[in-house]
PDB file of C-alpha atoms in Angstrom:
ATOM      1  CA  UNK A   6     -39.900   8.732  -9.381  1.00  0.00           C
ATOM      2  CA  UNK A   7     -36.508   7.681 -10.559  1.00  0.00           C
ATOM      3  CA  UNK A   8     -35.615   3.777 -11.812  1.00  0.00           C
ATOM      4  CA  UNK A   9     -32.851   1.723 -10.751  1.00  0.00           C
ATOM      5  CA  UNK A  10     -31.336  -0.659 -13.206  1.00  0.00           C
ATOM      6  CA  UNK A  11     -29.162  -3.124 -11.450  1.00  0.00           C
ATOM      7  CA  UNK A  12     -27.075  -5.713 -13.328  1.00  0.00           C
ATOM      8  CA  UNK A  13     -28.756  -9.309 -12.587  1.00  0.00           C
ATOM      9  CA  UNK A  14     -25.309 -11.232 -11.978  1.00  0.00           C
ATOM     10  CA  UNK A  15     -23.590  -8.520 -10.198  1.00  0.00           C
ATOM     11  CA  UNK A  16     -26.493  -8.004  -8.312  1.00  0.00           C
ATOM     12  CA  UNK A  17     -27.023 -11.634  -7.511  1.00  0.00           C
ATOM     13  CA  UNK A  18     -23.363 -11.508  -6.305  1.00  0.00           C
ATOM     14  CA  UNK A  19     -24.174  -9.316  -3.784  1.00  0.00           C
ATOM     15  CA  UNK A  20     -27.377 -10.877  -2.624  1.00  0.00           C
ATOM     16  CA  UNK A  21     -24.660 -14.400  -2.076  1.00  0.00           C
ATOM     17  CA  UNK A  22     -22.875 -12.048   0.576  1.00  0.00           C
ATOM     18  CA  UNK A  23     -25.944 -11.048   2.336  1.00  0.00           C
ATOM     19  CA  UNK A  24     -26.100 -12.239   5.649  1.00  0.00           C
ATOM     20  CA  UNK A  25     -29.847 -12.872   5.535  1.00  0.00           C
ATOM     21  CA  UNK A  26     -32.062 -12.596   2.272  1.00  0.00           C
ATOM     22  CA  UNK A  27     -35.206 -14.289   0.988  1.00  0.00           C
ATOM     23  CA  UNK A  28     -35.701 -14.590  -2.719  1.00  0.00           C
ATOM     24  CA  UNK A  29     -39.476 -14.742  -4.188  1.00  0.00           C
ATOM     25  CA  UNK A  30     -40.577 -18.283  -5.705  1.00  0.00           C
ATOM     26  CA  UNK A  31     -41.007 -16.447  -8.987  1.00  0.00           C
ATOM     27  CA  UNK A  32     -37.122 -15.749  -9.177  1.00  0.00           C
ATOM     28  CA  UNK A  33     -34.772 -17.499 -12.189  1.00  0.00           C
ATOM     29  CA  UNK A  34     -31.425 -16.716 -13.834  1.00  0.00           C
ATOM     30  CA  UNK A  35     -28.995 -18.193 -16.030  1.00  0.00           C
ATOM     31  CA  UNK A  36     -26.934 -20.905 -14.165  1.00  0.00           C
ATOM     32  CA  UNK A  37     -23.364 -19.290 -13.665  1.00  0.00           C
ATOM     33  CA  UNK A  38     -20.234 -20.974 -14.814  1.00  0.00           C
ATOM     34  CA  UNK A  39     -18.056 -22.411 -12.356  1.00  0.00           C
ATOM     35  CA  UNK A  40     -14.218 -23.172 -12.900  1.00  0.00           C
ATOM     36  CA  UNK A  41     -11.598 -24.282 -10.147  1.00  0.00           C
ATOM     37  CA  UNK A  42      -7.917 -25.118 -10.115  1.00  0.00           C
ATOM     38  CA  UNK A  43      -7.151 -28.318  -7.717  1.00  0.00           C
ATOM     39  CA  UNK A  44      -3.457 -28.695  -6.425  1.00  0.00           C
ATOM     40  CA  UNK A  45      -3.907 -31.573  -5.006  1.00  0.00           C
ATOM     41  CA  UNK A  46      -5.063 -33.444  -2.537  1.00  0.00           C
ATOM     42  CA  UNK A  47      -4.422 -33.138   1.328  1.00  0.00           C
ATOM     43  CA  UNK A  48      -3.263 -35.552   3.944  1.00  0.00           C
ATOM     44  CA  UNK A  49      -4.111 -33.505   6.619  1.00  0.00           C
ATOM     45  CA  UNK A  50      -7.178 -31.573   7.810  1.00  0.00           C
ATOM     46  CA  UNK A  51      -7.404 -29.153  11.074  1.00  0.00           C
ATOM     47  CA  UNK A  52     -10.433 -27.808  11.737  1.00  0.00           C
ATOM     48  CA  UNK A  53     -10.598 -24.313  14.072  1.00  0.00           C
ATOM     49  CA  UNK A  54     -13.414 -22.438  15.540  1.00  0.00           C
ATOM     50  CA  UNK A  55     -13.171 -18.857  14.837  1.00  0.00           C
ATOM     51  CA  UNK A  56     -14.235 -16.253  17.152  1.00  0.00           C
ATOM     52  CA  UNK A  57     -14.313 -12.717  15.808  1.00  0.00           C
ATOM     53  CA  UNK A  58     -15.099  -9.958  18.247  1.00  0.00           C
ATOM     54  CA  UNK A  59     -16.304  -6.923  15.702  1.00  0.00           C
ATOM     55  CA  UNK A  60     -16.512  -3.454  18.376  1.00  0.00           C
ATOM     56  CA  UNK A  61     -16.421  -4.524  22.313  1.00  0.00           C
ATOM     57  CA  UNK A  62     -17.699  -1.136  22.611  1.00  0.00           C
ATOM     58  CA  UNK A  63     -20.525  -2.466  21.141  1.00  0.00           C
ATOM     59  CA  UNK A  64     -20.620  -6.120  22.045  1.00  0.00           C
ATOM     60  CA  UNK A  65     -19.057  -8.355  23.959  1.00  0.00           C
ATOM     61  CA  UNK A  66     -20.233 -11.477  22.198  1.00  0.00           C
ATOM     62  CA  UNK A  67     -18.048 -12.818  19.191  1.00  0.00           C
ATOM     63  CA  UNK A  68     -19.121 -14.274  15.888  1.00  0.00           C
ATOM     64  CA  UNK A  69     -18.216 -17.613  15.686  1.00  0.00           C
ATOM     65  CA  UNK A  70     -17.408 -20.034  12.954  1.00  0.00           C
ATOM     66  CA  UNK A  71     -15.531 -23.088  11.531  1.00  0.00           C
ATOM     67  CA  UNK A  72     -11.964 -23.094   9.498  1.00  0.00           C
ATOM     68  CA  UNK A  73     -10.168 -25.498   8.225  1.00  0.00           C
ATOM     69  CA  UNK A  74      -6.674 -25.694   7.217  1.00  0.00           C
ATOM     70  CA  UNK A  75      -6.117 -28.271   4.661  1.00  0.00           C
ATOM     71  CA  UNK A  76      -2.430 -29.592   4.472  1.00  0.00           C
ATOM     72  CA  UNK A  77      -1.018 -31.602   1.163  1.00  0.00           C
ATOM     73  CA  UNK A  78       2.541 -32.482   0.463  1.00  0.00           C
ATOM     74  CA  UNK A  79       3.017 -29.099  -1.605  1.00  0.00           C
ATOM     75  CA  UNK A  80       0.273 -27.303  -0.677  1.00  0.00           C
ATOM     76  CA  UNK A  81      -1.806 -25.755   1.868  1.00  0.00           C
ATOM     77  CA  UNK A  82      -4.809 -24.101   2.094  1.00  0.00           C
ATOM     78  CA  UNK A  83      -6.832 -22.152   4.595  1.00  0.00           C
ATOM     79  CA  UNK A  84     -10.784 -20.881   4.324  1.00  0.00           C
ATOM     80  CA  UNK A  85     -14.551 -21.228   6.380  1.00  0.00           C
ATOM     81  CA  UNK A  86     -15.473 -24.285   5.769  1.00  0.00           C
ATOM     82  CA  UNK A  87     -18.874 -22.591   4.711  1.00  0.00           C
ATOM     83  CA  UNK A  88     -16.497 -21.173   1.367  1.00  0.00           C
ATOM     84  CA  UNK A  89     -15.734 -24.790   0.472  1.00  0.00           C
ATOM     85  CA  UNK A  90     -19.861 -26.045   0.921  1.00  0.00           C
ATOM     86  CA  UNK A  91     -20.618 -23.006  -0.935  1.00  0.00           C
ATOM     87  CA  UNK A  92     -18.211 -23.792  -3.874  1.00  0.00           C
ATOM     88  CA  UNK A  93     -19.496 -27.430  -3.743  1.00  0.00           C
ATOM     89  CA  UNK A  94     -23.253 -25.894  -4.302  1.00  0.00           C
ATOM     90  CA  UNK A  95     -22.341 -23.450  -7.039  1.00  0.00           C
ATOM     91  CA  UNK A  96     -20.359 -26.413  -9.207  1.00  0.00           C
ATOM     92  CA  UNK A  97     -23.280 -28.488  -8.451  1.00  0.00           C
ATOM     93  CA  UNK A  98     -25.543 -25.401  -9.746  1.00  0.00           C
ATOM     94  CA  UNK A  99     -23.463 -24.433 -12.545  1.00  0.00           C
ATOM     95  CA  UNK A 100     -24.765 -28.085 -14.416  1.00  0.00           C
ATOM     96  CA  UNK A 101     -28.461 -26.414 -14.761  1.00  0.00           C
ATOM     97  CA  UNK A 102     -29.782 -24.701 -17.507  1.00  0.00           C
ATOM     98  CA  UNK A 103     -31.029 -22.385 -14.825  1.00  0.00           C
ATOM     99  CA  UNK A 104     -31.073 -21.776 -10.785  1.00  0.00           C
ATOM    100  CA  UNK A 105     -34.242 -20.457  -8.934  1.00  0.00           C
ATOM    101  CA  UNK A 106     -35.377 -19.547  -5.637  1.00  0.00           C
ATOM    102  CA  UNK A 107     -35.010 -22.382  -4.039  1.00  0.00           C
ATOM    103  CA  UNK A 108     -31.150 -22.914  -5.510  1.00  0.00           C
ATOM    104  CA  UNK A 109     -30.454 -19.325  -4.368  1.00  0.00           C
ATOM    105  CA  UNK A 110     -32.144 -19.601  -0.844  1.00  0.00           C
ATOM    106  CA  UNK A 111     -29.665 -22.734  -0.113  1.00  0.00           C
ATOM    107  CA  UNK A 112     -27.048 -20.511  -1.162  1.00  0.00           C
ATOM    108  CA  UNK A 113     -27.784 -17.912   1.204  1.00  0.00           C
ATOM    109  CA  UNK A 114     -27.213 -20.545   4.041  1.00  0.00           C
ATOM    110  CA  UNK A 115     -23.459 -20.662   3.040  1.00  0.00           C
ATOM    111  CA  UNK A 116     -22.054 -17.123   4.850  1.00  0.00           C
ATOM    112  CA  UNK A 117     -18.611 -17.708   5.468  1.00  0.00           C
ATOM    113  CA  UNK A 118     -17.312 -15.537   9.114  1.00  0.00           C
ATOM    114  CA  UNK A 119     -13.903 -15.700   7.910  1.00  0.00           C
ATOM    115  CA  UNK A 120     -13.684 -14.328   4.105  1.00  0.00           C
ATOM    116  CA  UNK A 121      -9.755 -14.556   2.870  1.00  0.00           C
ATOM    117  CA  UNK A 122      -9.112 -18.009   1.459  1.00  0.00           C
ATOM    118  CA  UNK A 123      -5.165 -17.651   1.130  1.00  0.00           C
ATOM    119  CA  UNK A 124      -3.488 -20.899  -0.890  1.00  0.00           C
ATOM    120  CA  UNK A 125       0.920 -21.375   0.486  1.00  0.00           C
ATOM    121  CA  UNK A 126       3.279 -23.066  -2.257  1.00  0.00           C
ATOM    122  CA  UNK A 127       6.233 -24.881   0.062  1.00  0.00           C
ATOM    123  CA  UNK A 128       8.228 -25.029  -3.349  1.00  0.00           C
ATOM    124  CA  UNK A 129       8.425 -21.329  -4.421  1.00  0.00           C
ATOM    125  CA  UNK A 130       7.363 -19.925  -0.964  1.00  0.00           C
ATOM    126  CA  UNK A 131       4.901 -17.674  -2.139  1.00  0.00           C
ATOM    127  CA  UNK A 132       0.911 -17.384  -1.021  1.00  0.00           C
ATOM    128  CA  UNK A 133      -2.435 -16.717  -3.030  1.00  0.00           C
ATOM    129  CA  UNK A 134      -5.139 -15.126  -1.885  1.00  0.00           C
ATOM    130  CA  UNK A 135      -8.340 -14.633  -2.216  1.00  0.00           C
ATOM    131  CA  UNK A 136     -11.483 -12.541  -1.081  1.00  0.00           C
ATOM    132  CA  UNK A 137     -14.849 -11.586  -2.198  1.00  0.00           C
ATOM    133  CA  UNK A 138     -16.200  -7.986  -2.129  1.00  0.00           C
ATOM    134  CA  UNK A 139     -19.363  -8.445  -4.290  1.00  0.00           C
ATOM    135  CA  UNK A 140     -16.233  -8.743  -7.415  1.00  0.00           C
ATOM    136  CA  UNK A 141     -13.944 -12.184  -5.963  1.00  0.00           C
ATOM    137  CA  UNK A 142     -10.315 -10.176  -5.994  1.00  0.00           C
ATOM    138  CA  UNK A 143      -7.158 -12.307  -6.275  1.00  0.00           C
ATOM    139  CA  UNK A 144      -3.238 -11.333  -5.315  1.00  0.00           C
ATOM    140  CA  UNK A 145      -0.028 -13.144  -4.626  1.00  0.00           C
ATOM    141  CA  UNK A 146       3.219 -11.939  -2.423  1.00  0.00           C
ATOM    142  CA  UNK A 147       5.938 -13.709  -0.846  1.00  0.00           C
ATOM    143  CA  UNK A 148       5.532 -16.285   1.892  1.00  0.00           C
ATOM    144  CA  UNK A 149       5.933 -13.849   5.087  1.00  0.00           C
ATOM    145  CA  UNK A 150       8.480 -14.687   7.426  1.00  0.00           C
ATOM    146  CA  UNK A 151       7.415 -14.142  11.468  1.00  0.00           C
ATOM    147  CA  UNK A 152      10.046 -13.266  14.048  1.00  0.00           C
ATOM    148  CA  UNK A 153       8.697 -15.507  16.806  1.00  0.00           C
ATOM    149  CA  UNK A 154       9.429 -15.283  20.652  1.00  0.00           C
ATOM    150  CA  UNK A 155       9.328 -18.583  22.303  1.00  0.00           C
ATOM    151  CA  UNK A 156       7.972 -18.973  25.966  1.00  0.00           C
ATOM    152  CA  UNK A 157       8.354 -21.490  28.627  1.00  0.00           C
ATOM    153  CA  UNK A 158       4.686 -21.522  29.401  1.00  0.00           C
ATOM    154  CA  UNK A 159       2.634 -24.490  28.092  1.00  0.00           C
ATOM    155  CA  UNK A 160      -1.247 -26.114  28.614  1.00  0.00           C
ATOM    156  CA  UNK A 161      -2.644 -28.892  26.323  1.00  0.00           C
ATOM    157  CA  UNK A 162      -4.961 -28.625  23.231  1.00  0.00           C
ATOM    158  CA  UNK A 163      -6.533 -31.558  21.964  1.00  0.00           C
ATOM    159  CA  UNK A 164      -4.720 -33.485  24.470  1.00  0.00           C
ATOM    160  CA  UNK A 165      -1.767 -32.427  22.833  1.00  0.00           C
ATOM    161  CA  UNK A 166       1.433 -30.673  24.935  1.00  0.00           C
ATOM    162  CA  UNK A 167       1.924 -27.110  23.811  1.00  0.00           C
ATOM    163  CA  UNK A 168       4.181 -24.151  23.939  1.00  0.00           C
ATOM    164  CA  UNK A 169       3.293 -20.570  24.193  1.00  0.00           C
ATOM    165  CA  UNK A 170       5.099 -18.467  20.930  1.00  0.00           C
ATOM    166  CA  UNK A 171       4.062 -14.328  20.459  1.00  0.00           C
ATOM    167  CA  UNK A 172       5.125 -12.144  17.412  1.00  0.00           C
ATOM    168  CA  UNK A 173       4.505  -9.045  15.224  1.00  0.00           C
ATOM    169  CA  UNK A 174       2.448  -9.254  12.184  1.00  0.00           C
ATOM    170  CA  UNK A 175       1.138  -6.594   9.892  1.00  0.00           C
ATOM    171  CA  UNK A 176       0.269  -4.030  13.089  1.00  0.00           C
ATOM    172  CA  UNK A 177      -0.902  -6.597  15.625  1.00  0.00           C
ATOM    173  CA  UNK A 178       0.663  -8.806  18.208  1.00  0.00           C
ATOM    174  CA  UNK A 179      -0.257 -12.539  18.391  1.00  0.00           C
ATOM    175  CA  UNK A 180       0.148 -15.267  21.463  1.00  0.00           C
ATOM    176  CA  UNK A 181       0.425 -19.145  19.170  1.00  0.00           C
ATOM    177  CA  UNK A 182       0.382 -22.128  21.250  1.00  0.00           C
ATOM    178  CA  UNK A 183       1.811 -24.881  18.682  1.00  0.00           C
ATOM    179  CA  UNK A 184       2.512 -28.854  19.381  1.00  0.00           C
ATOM    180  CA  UNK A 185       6.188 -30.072  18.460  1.00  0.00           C
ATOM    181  CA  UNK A 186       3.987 -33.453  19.094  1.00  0.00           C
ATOM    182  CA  UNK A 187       2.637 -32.383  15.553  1.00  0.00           C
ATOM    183  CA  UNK A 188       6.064 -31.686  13.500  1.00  0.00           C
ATOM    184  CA  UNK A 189       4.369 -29.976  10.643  1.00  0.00           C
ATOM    185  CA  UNK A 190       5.413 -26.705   9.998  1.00  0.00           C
ATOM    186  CA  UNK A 191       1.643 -24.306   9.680  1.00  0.00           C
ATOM    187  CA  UNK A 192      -0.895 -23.032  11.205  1.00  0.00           C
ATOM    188  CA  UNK A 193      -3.914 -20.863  11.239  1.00  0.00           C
ATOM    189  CA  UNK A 194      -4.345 -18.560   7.936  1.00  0.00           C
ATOM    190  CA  UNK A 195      -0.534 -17.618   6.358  1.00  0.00           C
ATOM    191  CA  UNK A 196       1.240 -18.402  10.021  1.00  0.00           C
ATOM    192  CA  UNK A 197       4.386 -20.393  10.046  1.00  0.00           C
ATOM    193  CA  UNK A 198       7.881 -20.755  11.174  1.00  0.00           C
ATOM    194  CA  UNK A 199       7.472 -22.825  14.516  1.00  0.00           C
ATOM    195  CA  UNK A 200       9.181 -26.117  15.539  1.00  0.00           C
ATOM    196  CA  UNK A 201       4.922 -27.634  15.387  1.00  0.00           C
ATOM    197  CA  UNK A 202       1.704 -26.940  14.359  1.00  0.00           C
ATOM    198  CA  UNK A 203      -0.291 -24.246  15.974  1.00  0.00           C
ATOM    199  CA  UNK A 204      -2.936 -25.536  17.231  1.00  0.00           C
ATOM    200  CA  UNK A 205      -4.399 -22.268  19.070  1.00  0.00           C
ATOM    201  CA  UNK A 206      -3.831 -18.562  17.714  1.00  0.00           C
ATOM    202  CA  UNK A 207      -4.991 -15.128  19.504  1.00  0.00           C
ATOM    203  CA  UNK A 208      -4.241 -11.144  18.692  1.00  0.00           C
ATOM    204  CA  UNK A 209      -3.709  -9.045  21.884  1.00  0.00           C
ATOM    205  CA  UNK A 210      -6.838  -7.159  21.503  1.00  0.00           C
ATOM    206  CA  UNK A 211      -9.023 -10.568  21.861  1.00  0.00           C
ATOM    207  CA  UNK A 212     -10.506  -9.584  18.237  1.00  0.00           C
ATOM    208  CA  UNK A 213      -9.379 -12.798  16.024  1.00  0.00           C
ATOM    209  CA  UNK A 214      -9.187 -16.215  17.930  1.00  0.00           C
ATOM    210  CA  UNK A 215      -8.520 -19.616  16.237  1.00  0.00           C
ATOM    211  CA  UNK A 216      -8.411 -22.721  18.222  1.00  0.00           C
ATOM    212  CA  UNK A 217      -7.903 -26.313  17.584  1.00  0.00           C
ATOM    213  CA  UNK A 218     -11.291 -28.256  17.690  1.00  0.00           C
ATOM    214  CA  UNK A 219     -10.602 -31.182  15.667  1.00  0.00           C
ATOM    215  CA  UNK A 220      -7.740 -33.215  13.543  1.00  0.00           C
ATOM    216  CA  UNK A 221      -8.640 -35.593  10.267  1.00  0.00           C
ATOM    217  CA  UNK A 222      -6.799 -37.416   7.837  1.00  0.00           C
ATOM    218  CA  UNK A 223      -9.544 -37.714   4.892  1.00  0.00           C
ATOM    219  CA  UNK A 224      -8.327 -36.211   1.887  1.00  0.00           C
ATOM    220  CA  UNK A 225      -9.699 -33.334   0.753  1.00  0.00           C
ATOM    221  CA  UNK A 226      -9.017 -31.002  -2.513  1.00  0.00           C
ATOM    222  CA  UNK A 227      -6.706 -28.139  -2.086  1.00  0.00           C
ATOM    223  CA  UNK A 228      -7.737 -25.646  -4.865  1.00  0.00           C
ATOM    224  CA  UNK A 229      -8.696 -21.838  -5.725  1.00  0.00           C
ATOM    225  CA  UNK A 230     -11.755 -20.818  -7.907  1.00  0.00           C
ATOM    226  CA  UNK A 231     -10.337 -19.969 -11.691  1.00  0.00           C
ATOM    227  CA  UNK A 232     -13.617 -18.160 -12.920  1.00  0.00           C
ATOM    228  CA  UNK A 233     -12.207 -15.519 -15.747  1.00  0.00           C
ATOM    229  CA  UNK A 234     -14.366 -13.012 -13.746  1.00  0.00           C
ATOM    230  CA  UNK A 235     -11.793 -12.809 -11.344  1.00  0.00           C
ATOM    231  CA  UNK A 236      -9.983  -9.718 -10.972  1.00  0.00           C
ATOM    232  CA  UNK A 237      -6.127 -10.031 -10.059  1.00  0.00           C
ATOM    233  CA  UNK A 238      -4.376  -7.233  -8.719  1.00  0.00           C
ATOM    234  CA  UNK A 239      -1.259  -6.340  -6.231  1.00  0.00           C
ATOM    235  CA  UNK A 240      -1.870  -6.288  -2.521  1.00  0.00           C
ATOM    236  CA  UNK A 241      -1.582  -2.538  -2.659  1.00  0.00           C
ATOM    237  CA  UNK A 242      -4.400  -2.061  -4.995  1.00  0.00           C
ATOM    238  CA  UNK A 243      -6.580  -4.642  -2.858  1.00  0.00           C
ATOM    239  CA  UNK A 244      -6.040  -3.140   0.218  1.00  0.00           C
ATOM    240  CA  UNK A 245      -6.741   0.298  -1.986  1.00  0.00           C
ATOM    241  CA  UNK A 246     -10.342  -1.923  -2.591  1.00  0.00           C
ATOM    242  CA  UNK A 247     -10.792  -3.260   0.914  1.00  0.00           C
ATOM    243  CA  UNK A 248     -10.728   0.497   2.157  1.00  0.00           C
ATOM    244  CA  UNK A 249     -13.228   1.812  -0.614  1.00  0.00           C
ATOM    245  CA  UNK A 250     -15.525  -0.875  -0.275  1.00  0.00           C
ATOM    246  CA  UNK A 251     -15.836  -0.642   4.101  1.00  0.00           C
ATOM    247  CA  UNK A 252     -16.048   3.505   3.042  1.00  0.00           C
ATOM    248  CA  UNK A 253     -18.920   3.222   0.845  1.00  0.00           C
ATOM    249  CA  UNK A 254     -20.067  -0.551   0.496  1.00  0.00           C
ATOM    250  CA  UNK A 255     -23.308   0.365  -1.217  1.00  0.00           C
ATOM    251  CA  UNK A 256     -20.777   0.731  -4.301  1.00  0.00           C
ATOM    252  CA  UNK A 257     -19.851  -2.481  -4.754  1.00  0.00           C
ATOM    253  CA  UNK A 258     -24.069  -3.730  -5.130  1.00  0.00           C
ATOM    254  CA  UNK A 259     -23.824  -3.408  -8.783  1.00  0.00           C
ATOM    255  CA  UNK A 260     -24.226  -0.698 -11.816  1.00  0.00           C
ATOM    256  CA  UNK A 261     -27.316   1.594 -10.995  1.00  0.00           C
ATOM    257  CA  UNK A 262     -28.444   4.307 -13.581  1.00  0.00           C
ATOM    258  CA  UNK A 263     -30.838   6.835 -13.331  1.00  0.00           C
ATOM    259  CA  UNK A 264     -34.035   6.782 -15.781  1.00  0.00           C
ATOM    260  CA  UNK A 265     -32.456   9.033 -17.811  1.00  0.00           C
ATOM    261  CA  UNK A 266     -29.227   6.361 -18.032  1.00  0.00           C
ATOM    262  CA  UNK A 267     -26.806   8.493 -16.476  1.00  0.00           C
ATOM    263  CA  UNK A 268     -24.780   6.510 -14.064  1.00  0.00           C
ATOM    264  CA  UNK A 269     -26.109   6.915 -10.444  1.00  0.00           C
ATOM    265  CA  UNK A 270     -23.551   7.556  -7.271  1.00  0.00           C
ATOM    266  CA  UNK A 271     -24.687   4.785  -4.727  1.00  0.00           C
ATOM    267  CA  UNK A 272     -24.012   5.855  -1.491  1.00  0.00           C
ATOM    268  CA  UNK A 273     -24.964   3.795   1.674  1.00  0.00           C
ATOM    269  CA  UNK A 274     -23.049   3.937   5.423  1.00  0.00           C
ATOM    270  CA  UNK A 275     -19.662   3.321   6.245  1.00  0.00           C
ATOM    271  CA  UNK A 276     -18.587  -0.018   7.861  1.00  0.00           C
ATOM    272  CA  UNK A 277     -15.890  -0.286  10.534  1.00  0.00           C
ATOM    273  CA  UNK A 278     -12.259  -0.830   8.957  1.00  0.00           C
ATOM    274  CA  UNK A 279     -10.223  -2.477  11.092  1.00  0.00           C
ATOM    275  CA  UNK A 280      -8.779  -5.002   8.990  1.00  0.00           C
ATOM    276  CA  UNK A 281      -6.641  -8.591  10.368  1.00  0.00           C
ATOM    277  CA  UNK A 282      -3.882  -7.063   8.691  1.00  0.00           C
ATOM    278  CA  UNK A 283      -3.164  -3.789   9.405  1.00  0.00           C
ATOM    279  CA  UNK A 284      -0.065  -2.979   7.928  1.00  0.00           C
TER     280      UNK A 284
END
């Protein structure tokens, strides 16, 4: 019968993205380190429910979940606001000498929907992102600009007056509904460039769907992980990764060898790719 040797913190990295896993009582590891880079602080908070709609061949019921796009004077940030309580456990974790089943379980209650966290600089006009696939994977490009068609339609969000905008992005079209009421110019993950903030955004398929549930002032830090385990690489190469991973994701669930120590090829069904950005 052949052994399987896993790595213990690559493994445990993948059990973190599991969507539901139940570790024994007898279970302990190392704490992991934790290191983040904070920006600053924001002024502004909007929180959107995300729907995701996977296959409607398959389903017609979306996952749904909770953003949040946090706003600063320089900065601005947007993730699942499961990301940032997950974050908040593992810095809280990283203090012990050592983190067991029941410090692993209350991790496994943190599953963010929406995965990218992407970080926009208003001074050099550039964006960071970043997105876990079992390894956390970090690249930069240029703020991307959005040749937007404005509309004389209009219906309120949050009791606030909006306008109907569509454009071209990456391979999809999307309909934005933004408030001039609101003169800040953002919106839902990188998307910019209107006289408001968008308060609701939609692709043409019905697949990604942010809207507006709620507006907050409390300040909040705008920062990215800095763990020297993160891997930094173009957008080329991480799209390269994005495609290998959905092709064979048993891959990416750590180093397996054979009993003789050979290295073992770990092969495991192919997820749908269909990526936000296409392009």
């Amino acid at each position: 019968m052949m052994k399987v040797f896993i790595s213990m913190l690559i493994f445990c990295s993948a059990l973190i993205s599991a969507q539901q896993t139940k570790i024994l009582d007898n279970f302990s590891m190392k704490a992991s380190s934790y290191d983040a880079k904070v920006f600053e602080k924001s002024n502004l908070n909007i929180y959107y429910q995300f729907k995701f709609l996977k296959d409607k061949k398959i389903s017609q019921n979306p996952r749904e979940g909770l953003c949040v796009l946090q706003i600063g004077e320089n900065y601005s940030k947007f993730s699942d606001t499961k990301t940032l309580q997950r974050d908040s456990m593992f810095e809280k974790f990283s203090h012990l000498e050592s983190v067991g089943a029941r410090e692993m379980n209350q991790l496994f209650t943190y599953n963010p929907l929406w995965n990218m966290e992407s970080l926009k600089s208003a001074a050099d006009k550039k964006v960071t992102y970043q997105k876990r696939y079992k390894t956390k994977y970090e690249y930069e490009e240029p703020q991307p600009e959005f040749k937007w068609q404005l509309h004389n339609e209009s219906k309120k969000i949050l009791d606030y007056s909006c306008k109907k905008a569509t454009v071209k992005y990456r391979g999809r079209e999307f309909v934005a509904w933004y408030t001039t009421e609101i003169p800040v110019n953002n919106g839902p993950y990188i998307f910019e460039g209107l006289p408001g903030l968008i308060l609701e955004l939609e692709d043409s398929q019905n697949k990604y769907h942010f809207t507006a549930v709620g507006i907050d002032k409390k300040p909040m830090d705008i920062y990215l992980r800095n763990d020297k385990e993160i891997l930094k690489i173009s957008r080329a190469k991480f799209r390269e990764v994005e495609k290998t991973y959905h092709d064979n994701p048993g891959a990416f669930h750590g180093k397996a060898l054979n009993e003789d120590g050979s290295p073992m090829v770990v092969k495991s069904k192919p997820l749908l790719y269909d990526p936000f950005e296409l392009e």
